[in-house]
Coordinates of C-alpha atoms in Angstrom, one line a residue:
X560 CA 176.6 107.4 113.5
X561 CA 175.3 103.8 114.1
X562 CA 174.7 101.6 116.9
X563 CA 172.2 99.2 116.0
X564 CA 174.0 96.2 115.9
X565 CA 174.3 96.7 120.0
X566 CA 170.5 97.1 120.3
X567 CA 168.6 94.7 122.8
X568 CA 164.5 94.5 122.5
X569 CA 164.4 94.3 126.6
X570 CA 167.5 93.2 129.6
X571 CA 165.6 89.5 129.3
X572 CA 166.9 89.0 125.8
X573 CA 170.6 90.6 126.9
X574 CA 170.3 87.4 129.4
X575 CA 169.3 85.0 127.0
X576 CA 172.1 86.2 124.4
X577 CA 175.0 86.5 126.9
X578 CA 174.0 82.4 127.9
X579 CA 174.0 81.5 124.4
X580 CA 177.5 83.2 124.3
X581 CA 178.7 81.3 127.3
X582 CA 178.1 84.3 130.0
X583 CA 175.9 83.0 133.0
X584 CA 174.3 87.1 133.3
X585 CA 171.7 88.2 136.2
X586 CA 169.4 91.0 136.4
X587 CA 171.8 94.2 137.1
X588 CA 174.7 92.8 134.8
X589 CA 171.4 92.4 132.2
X590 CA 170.1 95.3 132.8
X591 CA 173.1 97.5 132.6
X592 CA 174.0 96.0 129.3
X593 CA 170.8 96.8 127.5
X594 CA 170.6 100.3 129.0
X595 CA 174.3 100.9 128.1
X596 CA 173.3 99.6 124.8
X597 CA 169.7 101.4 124.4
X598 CA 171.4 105.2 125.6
X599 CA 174.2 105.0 123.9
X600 CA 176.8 105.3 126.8
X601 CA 179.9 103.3 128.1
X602 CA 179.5 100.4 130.9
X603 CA 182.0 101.1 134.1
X604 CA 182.2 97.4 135.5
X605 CA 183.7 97.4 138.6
X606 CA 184.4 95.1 141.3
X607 CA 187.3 92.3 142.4
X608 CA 189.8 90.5 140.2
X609 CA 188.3 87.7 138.7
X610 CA 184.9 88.2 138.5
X611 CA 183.9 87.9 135.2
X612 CA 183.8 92.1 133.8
X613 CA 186.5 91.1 131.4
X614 CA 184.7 88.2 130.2
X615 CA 181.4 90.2 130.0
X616 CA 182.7 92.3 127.2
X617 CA 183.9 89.4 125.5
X618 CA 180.2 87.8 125.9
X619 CA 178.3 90.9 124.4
X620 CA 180.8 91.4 121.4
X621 CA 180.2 86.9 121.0
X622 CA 176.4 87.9 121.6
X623 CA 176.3 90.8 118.9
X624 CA 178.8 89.2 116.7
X625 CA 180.9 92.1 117.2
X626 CA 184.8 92.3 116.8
X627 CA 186.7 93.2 120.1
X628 CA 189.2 96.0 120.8
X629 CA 190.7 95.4 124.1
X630 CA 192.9 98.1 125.4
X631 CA 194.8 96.6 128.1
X632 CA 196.0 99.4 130.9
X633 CA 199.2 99.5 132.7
X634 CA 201.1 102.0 134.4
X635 CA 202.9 103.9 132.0
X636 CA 200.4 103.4 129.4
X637 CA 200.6 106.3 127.3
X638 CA 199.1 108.1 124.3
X639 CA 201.2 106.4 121.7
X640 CA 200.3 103.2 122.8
X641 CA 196.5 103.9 123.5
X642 CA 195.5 106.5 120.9
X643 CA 197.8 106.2 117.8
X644 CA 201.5 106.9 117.0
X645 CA 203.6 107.9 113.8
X646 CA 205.6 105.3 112.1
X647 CA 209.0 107.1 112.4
X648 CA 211.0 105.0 110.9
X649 CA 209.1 105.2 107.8
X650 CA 208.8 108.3 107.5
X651 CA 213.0 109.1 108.1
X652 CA 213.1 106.8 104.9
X653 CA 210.8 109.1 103.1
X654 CA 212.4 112.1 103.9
X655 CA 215.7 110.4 102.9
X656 CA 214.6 108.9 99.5
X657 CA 213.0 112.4 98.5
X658 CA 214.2 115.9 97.4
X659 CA 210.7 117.0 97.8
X660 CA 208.9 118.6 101.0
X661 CA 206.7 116.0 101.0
X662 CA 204.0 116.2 104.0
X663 CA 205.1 112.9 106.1
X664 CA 202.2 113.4 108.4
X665 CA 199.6 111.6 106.6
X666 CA 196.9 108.7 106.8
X667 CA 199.9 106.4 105.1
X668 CA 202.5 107.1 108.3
X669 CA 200.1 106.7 111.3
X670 CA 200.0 103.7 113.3
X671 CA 196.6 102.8 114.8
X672 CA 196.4 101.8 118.3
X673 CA 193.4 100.8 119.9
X674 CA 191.1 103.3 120.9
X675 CA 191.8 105.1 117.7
X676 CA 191.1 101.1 116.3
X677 CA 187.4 101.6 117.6
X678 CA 186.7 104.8 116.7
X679 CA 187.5 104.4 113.2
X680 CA 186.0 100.9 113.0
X681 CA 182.9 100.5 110.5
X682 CA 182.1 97.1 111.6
X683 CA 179.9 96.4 115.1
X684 CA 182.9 96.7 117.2
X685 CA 183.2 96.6 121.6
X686 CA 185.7 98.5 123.0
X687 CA 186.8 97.1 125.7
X688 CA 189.2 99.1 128.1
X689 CA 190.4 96.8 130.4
X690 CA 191.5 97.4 134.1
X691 CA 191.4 100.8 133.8
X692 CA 192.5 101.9 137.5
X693 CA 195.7 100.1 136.8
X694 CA 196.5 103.4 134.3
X695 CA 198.2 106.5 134.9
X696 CA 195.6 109.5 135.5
X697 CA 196.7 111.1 132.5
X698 CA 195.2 108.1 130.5
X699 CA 192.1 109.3 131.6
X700 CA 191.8 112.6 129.6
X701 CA 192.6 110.9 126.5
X702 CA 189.4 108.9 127.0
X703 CA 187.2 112.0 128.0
X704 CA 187.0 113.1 124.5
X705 CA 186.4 109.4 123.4
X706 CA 183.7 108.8 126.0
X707 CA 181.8 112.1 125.5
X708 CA 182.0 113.0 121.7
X709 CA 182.9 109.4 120.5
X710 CA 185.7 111.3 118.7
X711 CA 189.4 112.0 119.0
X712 CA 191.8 114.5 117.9
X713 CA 194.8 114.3 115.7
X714 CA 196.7 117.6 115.7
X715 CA 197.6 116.5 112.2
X716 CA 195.2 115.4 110.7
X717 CA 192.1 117.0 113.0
X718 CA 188.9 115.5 114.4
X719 CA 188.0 112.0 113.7
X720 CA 184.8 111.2 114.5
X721 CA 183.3 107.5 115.2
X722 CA 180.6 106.6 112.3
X723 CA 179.8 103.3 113.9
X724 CA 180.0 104.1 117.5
X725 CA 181.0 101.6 119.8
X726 CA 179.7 99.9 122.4
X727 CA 182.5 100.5 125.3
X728 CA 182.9 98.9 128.5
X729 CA 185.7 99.3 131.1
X730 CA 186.7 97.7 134.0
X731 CA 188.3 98.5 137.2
X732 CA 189.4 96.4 140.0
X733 CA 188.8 99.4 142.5
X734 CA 192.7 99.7 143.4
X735 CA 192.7 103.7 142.5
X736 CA 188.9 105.9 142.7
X737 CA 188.6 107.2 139.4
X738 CA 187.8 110.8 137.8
X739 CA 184.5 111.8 138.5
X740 CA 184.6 113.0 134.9
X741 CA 185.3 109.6 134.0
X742 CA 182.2 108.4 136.0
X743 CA 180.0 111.0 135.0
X744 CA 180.0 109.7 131.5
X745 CA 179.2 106.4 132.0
X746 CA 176.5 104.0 133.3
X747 CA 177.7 102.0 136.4
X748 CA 177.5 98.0 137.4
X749 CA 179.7 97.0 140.6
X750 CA 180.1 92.9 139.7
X751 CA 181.0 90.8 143.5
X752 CA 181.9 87.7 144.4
X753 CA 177.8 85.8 143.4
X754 CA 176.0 83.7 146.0
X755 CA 176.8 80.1 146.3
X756 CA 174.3 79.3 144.3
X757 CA 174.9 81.2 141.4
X758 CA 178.4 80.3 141.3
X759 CA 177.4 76.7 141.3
X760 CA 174.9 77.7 138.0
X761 CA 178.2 79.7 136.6
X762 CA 180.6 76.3 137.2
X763 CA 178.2 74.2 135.3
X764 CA 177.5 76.1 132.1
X765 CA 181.5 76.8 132.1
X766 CA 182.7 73.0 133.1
X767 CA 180.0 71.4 131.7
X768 CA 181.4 67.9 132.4
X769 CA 181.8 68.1 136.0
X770 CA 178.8 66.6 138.6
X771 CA 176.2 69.0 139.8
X772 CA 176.5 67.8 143.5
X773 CA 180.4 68.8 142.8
X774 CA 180.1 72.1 142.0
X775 CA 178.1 72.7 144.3
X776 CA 181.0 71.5 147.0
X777 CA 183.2 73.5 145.3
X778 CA 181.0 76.6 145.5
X779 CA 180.5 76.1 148.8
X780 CA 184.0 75.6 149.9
X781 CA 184.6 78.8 148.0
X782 CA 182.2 80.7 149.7
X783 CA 184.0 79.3 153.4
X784 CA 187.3 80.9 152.1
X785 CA 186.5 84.0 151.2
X786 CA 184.8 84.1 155.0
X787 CA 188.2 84.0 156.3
X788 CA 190.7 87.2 156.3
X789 CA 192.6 85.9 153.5
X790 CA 195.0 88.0 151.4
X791 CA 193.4 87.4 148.4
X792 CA 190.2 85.5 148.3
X793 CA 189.2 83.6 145.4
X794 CA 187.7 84.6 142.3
X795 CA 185.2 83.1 140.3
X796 CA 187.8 82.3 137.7
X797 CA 189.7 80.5 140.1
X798 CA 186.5 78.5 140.9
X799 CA 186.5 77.0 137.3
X800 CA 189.9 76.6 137.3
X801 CA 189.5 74.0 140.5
X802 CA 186.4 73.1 138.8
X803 CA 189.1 71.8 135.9
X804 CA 191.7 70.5 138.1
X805 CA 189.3 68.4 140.1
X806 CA 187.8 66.3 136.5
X807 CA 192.0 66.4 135.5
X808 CA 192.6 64.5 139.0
X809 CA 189.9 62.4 138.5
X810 CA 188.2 63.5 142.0
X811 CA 184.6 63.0 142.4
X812 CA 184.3 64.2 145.6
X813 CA 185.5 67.4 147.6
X814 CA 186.8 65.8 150.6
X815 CA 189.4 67.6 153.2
X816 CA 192.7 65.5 151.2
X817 CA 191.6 66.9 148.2
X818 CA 190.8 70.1 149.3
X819 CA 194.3 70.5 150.9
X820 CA 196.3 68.8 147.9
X821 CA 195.0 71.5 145.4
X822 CA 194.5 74.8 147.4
X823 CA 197.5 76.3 145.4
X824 CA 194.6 76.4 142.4
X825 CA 192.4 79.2 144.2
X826 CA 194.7 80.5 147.0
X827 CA 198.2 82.2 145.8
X828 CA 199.7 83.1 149.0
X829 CA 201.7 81.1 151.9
X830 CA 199.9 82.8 154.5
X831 CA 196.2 82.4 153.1
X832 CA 197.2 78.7 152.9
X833 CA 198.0 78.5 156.7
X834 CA 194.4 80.2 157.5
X835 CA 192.9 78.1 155.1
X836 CA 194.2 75.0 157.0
X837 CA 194.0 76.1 160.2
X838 CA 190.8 77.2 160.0
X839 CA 188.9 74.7 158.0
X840 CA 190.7 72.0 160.0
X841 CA 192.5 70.5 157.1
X842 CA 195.6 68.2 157.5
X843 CA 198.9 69.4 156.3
X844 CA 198.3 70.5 152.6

């Protein structure tokens, strides 16, 4: 089994990589990757919506020129829809179009899904299991195989075994605790809501275009709202996004109109929008 193509000479080069891929990276988030990369076990990235975990296994599989298979979680994900399934319909055709007692359960009949995608893969590949607490509990044991053995078993067909392992990472937005089985197999980087500063640094190298004294307003401001007890504060994707709308307005300057003519980019609720106003002594909105 492989897994060179995932393999960083020191967490400083991880940083350097994930910039050159667009991913503004600080020490634990560069440190976790290389270890996850240098052991050979799967990155839990946990923390709020909007953070950037998703976008961090985007940026190693850019970084290692990698494909990505992103499993997306939901509840009522199940194993047909994570693992593999059989293509049924093909196989009623066969049994109807021969006499024979043909075996129907073969490689031809069996539809990939993605974490059977990965393990099967013999390309660099990052598996990316995305929002994972959002997934029924029972999603969970099909990945404790996975995680553990970096295998999976086909009644059918038996044990299929990864020869390029993977570099895994998946993300929780901390709605549900997960298995401590889960947990135990993987290495662990909780991803907040960065310092004003940082998420200045982050709007800059994603909005390139936009003012440096600008983003920093808008980091600022950002770091005011999610002071107050808001329903949902922003996220660091939300950030950019004002970031956007504030260059598509033509605003150069973060000033209380502006601020209360585009809240609806980075707060999503009537009430927050009240607080917001109230308390930063905005008028109207």
């Amino acid at each position: 089994m492989t897994t060179g193509a995932f393999m960083f000479d020191s967490p400083a080069q991880v940083g350097e990589r994930l910039a050159a891929a667009g991913y503004l990276s600080d020490d634990a988030i560069s440190t976790s990757v290389f270890l996850a990369a240098a052991l050979g076990r799967p990155l839990l990235v946990e923390g709020p919506a909007g953070v950037g975990k998703t976008q961090l296994a985007k940026a190693v599989a850019r970084a290692t020129g990698s494909q990505l298979i992103r499993l997306q979680c939901y509840e009522g994900l199940d194993e047909a829809r994570a693992l593999y399934e059989w293509n049924y319909k093909k196989q009623l055709l066969r049994i109807q179009a021969t006499s024979t007692d043909e075996d129907i359960f073969t490689e031809e009949f069996l539809l990939e899904r993605p974490l059977l995608k990965a393990i099967r893969a013999d390309v660099p590949t990052v598996l990316l299991v995305d929002e994972t607490d959002k997934a029924d509990v029972e999603v969970e044991g099909l990945l404790l195989e996975l995680l553990s053995d970096f295998q999976v078993t086909i009644p059918e067909l038996g044990t299929v075994s990864a020869v390029r392992r993977p570099y895994v990472v998946l993300t929780s937005n901390a709605t549900r605790e997960l298995s401590e089985a889960l947990k135990r197999r993987c290495l662990y980087l909780h991803i907040g809501y960065p310092a004003p500063e940082r998420e200045r640094d982050i709007v800059l190298a994603q909005v390139p275009t936009i003012r440096a004294d600008l983003a920093e307003q808008l980091a600022r401001t950002v770091a005011t709202l999610r002071g107050l007890e808001l329903k949902k504060a922003p996220s660091v994707a939300e950030t950019v996004d004002w970031a956007h709308t504030l260059l598509a307005l033509g605003r150069e300057e973060l000033d209380e109109a502006t601020v209360a003519g585009t809240l609806g980019v980075v707060l999503k609720h009537a009430s927050d929008h009240r607080r917001a106003i109230k308390e930063l002594g905005l008028a109207g909105g």
